[in-house]
XYZ file of C-alpha atoms in Angstrom:
385
model
C -0.032 -0.039 -0.036
C 2.871 2.366 0.901
C 4.620 1.570 -2.384
C 1.382 2.252 -4.385
C 0.838 5.629 -2.642
C 4.415 6.579 -3.243
C 4.055 5.701 -6.909
C 0.983 7.795 -7.200
C 2.597 10.660 -5.448
C 5.610 10.468 -7.779
C 3.336 10.394 -10.788
C 1.474 13.432 -9.599
C 4.744 15.215 -8.958
C 6.049 14.248 -12.363
C 2.778 15.390 -14.089
C 2.839 18.707 -12.284
C 6.480 19.179 -13.048
C 5.883 18.392 -16.606
C 2.972 20.815 -16.821
C 4.907 23.525 -15.239
C 7.861 23.001 -17.563
C 5.432 23.107 -20.495
C 3.989 26.394 -19.241
C 7.386 27.701 -18.592
C 8.573 26.662 -22.078
C 5.459 28.188 -23.682
C 6.133 31.423 -21.876
C 9.792 31.396 -22.932
C 8.690 30.819 -26.597
C 6.151 33.636 -26.464
C 8.714 36.011 -24.940
C 11.171 34.971 -27.607
C 8.649 35.617 -30.396
C 7.903 39.006 -28.929
C 11.584 39.996 -28.665
C 12.181 38.687 -32.242
C 9.297 40.780 -33.556
C 10.636 43.914 -31.950
C 14.259 43.239 -32.962
C 13.056 42.233 -36.439
C 16.048 39.968 -36.723
C 18.102 42.713 -38.396
C 15.267 43.571 -40.825
C 15.717 47.094 -42.260
C 12.027 47.988 -42.123
C 11.660 46.877 -38.463
C 14.938 48.565 -37.448
C 14.105 52.008 -38.821
C 10.533 51.770 -37.343
C 11.995 50.973 -33.960
C 14.380 53.872 -34.260
C 11.417 56.068 -35.106
C 9.488 54.724 -32.036
C 12.286 55.443 -29.678
C 12.784 58.907 -31.168
C 9.079 59.709 -30.845
C 9.176 58.663 -27.104
C 12.129 61.032 -26.372
C 10.686 63.871 -28.424
C 7.236 63.587 -26.822
C 8.634 63.784 -23.281
C 11.191 66.521 -24.015
C 8.834 68.801 -26.091
C 6.004 68.158 -23.600
C 8.039 69.172 -20.599
C 9.596 72.091 -22.334
C 6.229 73.376 -23.567
C 4.792 73.181 -20.128
C 7.617 74.854 -18.181
C 8.427 77.480 -20.941
C 4.805 78.384 -21.512
C 4.594 77.393 -25.117
C 1.211 76.334 -26.312
C 2.597 75.572 -29.900
C 5.311 73.253 -28.443
C 2.708 71.459 -26.338
C 0.515 70.864 -29.340
C 3.516 69.635 -31.240
C 4.304 67.198 -28.455
C 0.753 65.855 -28.702
C 1.272 65.370 -32.474
C 4.510 63.375 -31.862
C 2.672 61.236 -29.194
C 0.099 60.264 -31.921
C 3.086 59.102 -34.080
C 3.745 56.441 -31.504
C 0.560 54.605 -32.426
C 1.562 54.915 -36.209
C 4.961 53.354 -35.376
C 3.441 50.411 -33.608
C 0.940 49.804 -36.381
C 3.677 49.973 -38.970
C 5.941 47.616 -37.111
C 3.145 45.089 -36.536
C 1.951 45.160 -40.251
C 5.414 45.284 -41.729
C 6.441 42.115 -39.786
C 3.132 40.371 -40.507
C 3.181 41.054 -44.171
C 6.562 39.413 -44.605
C 5.275 36.052 -43.349
C 5.243 33.326 -46.029
C 1.873 32.100 -47.479
C -0.090 29.646 -45.318
C -3.129 27.529 -45.752
C -5.245 30.355 -44.170
C -3.701 33.000 -46.438
C -2.527 31.114 -49.647
C -1.537 34.360 -51.340
C 0.403 35.724 -48.327
C -0.132 38.387 -45.832
C 0.527 41.470 -48.024
C -3.008 42.865 -47.536
C -2.140 43.460 -43.859
C 0.393 45.956 -45.021
C -2.370 47.723 -46.878
C -4.539 47.715 -43.802
C -1.589 49.255 -41.851
C -1.042 51.836 -44.558
C -4.661 52.829 -44.251
C -4.504 53.105 -40.520
C -1.409 55.319 -40.687
C -2.864 57.461 -43.493
C -5.984 58.022 -41.348
C -3.755 58.930 -38.487
C -1.935 61.341 -40.771
C -5.247 62.954 -41.871
C -6.540 63.162 -38.290
C -3.305 64.770 -37.102
C -3.536 67.394 -39.959
C -7.186 68.125 -38.907
C -6.028 68.522 -35.318
C -3.185 70.848 -36.347
C -5.565 72.879 -38.540
C -8.094 73.318 -35.755
C -5.395 74.244 -33.313
C -4.035 76.872 -35.749
C -7.587 78.137 -36.431
C -8.125 78.530 -32.714
C -4.971 80.560 -32.264
C -5.872 82.607 -35.423
C -9.314 83.272 -34.056
C -7.916 84.423 -30.688
C -5.383 86.670 -32.320
C -7.972 88.266 -34.646
C -10.380 88.807 -31.718
C -7.737 90.840 -29.891
C -6.824 92.765 -33.054
C -10.618 93.532 -33.800
C -11.138 94.746 -30.282
C -8.289 97.340 -30.709
C -9.530 98.522 -34.123
C -11.526 101.566 -34.823
C -15.292 100.945 -35.473
C -16.104 100.187 -39.068
C -16.814 97.518 -41.672
C -13.441 95.647 -41.209
C -13.910 95.466 -37.472
C -17.518 94.129 -37.943
C -16.199 91.379 -40.328
C -13.491 90.324 -37.968
C -15.811 90.243 -35.003
C -18.416 88.196 -36.757
C -15.749 85.777 -38.052
C -14.202 85.255 -34.644
C -17.618 84.902 -33.021
C -18.494 82.047 -35.417
C -15.115 80.407 -34.793
C -15.528 80.676 -30.994
C -18.791 78.653 -31.350
C -16.967 75.693 -32.615
C -16.026 73.485 -29.572
C -12.556 72.537 -30.778
C -11.723 76.098 -31.857
C -13.392 77.989 -29.115
C -11.145 76.487 -26.374
C -9.523 78.959 -24.091
C -5.818 79.883 -24.688
C -4.056 81.319 -21.728
C -1.486 84.003 -22.312
C -0.944 84.909 -18.638
C 2.652 83.762 -18.576
C 5.416 85.030 -20.773
C 6.835 82.816 -23.483
C 10.403 81.551 -23.003
C 12.016 81.869 -26.469
C 14.445 78.992 -25.444
C 11.557 76.690 -26.323
C 12.521 77.327 -29.928
C 15.553 75.077 -29.508
C 13.272 72.017 -28.675
C 11.144 72.772 -31.686
C 14.350 72.996 -33.863
C 15.561 69.632 -32.578
C 12.127 68.156 -33.515
C 12.478 69.476 -37.026
C 15.944 68.077 -37.597
C 15.249 64.675 -35.968
C 11.956 64.206 -37.844
C 13.410 65.255 -41.203
C 16.150 62.742 -40.757
C 13.632 60.003 -39.822
C 11.597 60.913 -42.920
C 14.649 60.503 -45.232
C 15.876 57.318 -43.544
C 12.383 55.676 -43.579
C 11.716 56.857 -47.127
C 14.995 55.273 -48.274
C 13.980 51.881 -46.750
C 10.449 52.210 -48.186
C 11.683 52.710 -51.792
C 14.206 49.866 -51.395
C 11.461 47.450 -50.194
C 8.640 48.789 -52.155
C 6.572 49.110 -48.928
C 3.568 51.428 -48.834
C 3.205 51.182 -45.078
C 6.779 52.367 -44.537
C 6.197 55.134 -47.091
C 3.116 56.249 -45.154
C 5.054 56.178 -41.877
C 7.784 58.295 -43.632
C 5.233 60.824 -44.465
C 3.996 60.734 -40.963
C 7.566 61.722 -39.848
C 7.521 64.523 -42.442
C 4.188 65.760 -41.119
C 5.605 66.001 -37.655
C 8.651 67.828 -39.029
C 6.219 70.402 -40.523
C 4.311 70.576 -37.207
C 7.618 71.234 -35.383
C 8.481 73.955 -37.928
C 5.206 75.632 -37.385
C 5.853 75.530 -33.580
C 9.318 77.028 -34.271
C 7.797 79.845 -36.350
C 5.167 80.308 -33.707
C 7.734 80.810 -30.889
C 10.000 83.056 -32.825
C 7.121 84.928 -34.320
C 5.568 85.560 -30.905
C 8.942 86.740 -29.638
C 9.936 88.920 -32.592
C 6.517 90.019 -34.129
C 3.849 89.428 -31.467
C 1.215 91.316 -33.468
C 1.331 89.242 -36.624
C -0.468 85.843 -36.833
C 2.327 84.197 -38.954
C 2.382 80.931 -37.040
C -1.458 80.498 -37.313
C -1.578 81.084 -41.035
C 1.466 78.819 -41.522
C -0.171 76.054 -39.375
C -3.397 76.149 -41.493
C -1.283 75.907 -44.664
C 0.749 72.996 -43.443
C -2.376 71.229 -42.245
C -3.929 71.387 -45.643
C -0.710 69.951 -47.270
C -0.536 67.059 -44.769
C -4.226 66.343 -45.251
C -3.820 66.202 -49.004
C -1.046 63.605 -48.586
C -2.992 61.576 -46.157
C -5.984 61.530 -48.359
C -3.886 60.394 -51.408
C -2.516 57.454 -49.472
C -5.856 56.545 -48.108
C -7.364 56.478 -51.583
C -4.392 54.392 -52.912
C -4.927 51.908 -50.024
C -8.643 51.721 -50.735
C -7.988 50.776 -54.408
C -5.642 47.940 -53.239
C -8.153 46.661 -50.763
C -10.909 46.606 -53.478
C -8.447 44.849 -55.976
C -8.305 47.774 -58.363
C -6.040 47.124 -61.341
C -2.598 48.716 -61.760
C -2.085 51.820 -63.900
C -1.830 51.774 -67.614
C 1.825 52.745 -67.329
C 2.519 49.697 -65.178
C 0.657 47.343 -67.628
C 2.689 48.705 -70.429
C 5.839 48.072 -68.623
C 4.877 44.464 -67.985
C 4.027 43.924 -71.681
C 7.251 45.624 -72.660
C 9.218 43.081 -70.553
C 7.685 40.214 -72.498
C 8.479 41.719 -75.844
C 11.828 39.558 -76.226
C 9.624 36.439 -75.960
C 7.348 37.542 -78.792
C 7.819 37.277 -82.542
C 9.370 40.439 -84.013
C 6.086 41.185 -85.942
C 2.572 39.996 -86.422
C 2.628 37.002 -88.566
C 0.470 33.957 -89.580
C 1.394 30.435 -88.349
C 2.147 28.634 -91.582
C 0.373 25.466 -92.619
C 2.168 22.287 -91.671
C 4.781 24.276 -89.652
C 7.522 22.313 -88.002
C 7.926 22.221 -84.287
C 8.417 25.852 -83.185
C 11.715 27.050 -82.042
C 12.106 28.322 -78.405
C 11.745 31.974 -79.424
C 8.527 31.085 -81.340
C 6.730 29.466 -78.324
C 4.941 32.612 -77.279
C 2.952 34.082 -80.239
C 0.960 36.764 -78.372
C -0.166 38.016 -75.129
C -3.770 39.177 -74.315
C -5.925 40.153 -71.212
C -2.916 41.129 -68.974
C -4.151 42.144 -65.640
C -2.324 42.988 -62.432
C -3.326 43.932 -58.907
C -1.313 45.157 -55.901
C -1.321 44.006 -52.362
C 1.077 46.050 -50.350
C 4.596 45.794 -51.728
C 3.531 42.740 -53.916
C 2.002 42.469 -57.392
C -0.100 39.631 -58.794
C -0.291 39.214 -62.508
C -2.403 37.091 -64.821
C -2.533 36.955 -68.568
C -3.481 34.845 -71.627
C -0.680 33.454 -73.758
C -1.234 32.487 -77.319
C 0.813 29.451 -78.318
C 0.954 26.988 -81.252
C -1.657 24.309 -81.208
C 1.015 21.733 -81.504
C 2.913 22.872 -78.406
C 3.565 19.865 -76.009
C 2.772 19.911 -72.341
C 6.415 20.058 -71.310
C 7.094 23.082 -73.642
C 3.981 24.700 -72.216
C 5.170 24.343 -68.678
C 8.656 25.571 -69.676
C 7.076 28.614 -71.306
C 5.014 29.288 -68.196
C 8.116 29.277 -66.082
C 9.924 31.480 -68.565
C 7.039 34.116 -68.571
C 6.916 34.064 -64.756
C 10.742 34.470 -64.419
C 10.837 37.225 -67.051
C 8.232 39.325 -65.297
C 9.733 38.815 -61.859
C 13.167 39.775 -63.079
C 11.674 42.975 -64.695
C 9.830 44.028 -61.564
C 10.879 42.674 -58.236
C 7.466 43.328 -56.685
C 5.850 40.636 -58.966
C 4.985 37.739 -56.529
C 2.855 35.490 -58.687
C 2.096 35.056 -62.409
C -0.886 33.082 -63.663
C -0.840 32.103 -67.324
C -3.795 30.821 -69.374
C -2.812 29.220 -72.605
C -4.884 29.653 -75.811
C -3.829 27.459 -78.772
C -3.568 29.110 -82.191
C -4.433 26.938 -85.196
C -2.174 26.764 -88.146
C -3.025 29.497 -90.655
C -4.490 31.737 -88.010
C -3.429 35.332 -87.846
C -1.625 36.130 -84.594
C -1.757 39.887 -83.418
């Protein structure tokens, strides 16, 4: 009996130990995956995104504290814009890593559409940030014009300004109070200048990787960095303008202009992502470049396949290309086309020609991920276009 109880106790101990080890092993594997995703295993896209993420954390804290202690509303608003970039960096990192996974049973054509979803999210953040910057600039402009109108002599101009500022003050986002009780410390301009330089460098570095990888989500994140550089530039002008020319609303007008430019960029990226999500075809220019890449495989001119022709030579296997279509999904392109071939072409030659067409297009455009070819036999004596 004692031996049996000892055996059961040992079994329970062994089972609990095994379960604990399994849970510990699962935890280690999960942590390893998280670390690997963050490090990106030396991946250029992940690396530049992590650099941007770390920079945004530092800039948000430094500009936020400087804006608070140096009484700079523009620098505080700029810090808020930079904080919003943190979300964009996380979305970019997640979607970039996910889109690079190989195809699976669940996603047989790969995960490239997740990159498009990430691009859409970042572009919406870009547009929202531009809207926020525009409303903030409009609020400052309204406040400045209200003070100017109050000091003007009665007349038509004063009435117009008073009515305009009254309407603007009724908009909740614009009618917020802006305190000017404390003097602005012009040293806040240094923090804005650092923001401009850092963000412009991040834009150029991220744009370089985006162009090399053909990644729309990295390109959108690069524009997000550029928009923050513009925002910091507006804050810089606001601080210096308030210090040098306190009576001119230069920073407010500049902020409105920059917000319109950023919103235009964000809207363009959003529409491009929408087209990819709805499987819109590539541009006519891209289709022409794909057809041009296949020209070396085609006969030199339109011709008629002669009666009783002998087995075609290698350069005569492809007689024509029709119905070429292509769609984009992130940094990848999927192509399908109809290839006209001699009726006498063997199965092995057809397979070899399919591989040759696919290889030719992939060598011409590195973003081509998959090529589907439908073969249409041409009878002897039939005119080939």
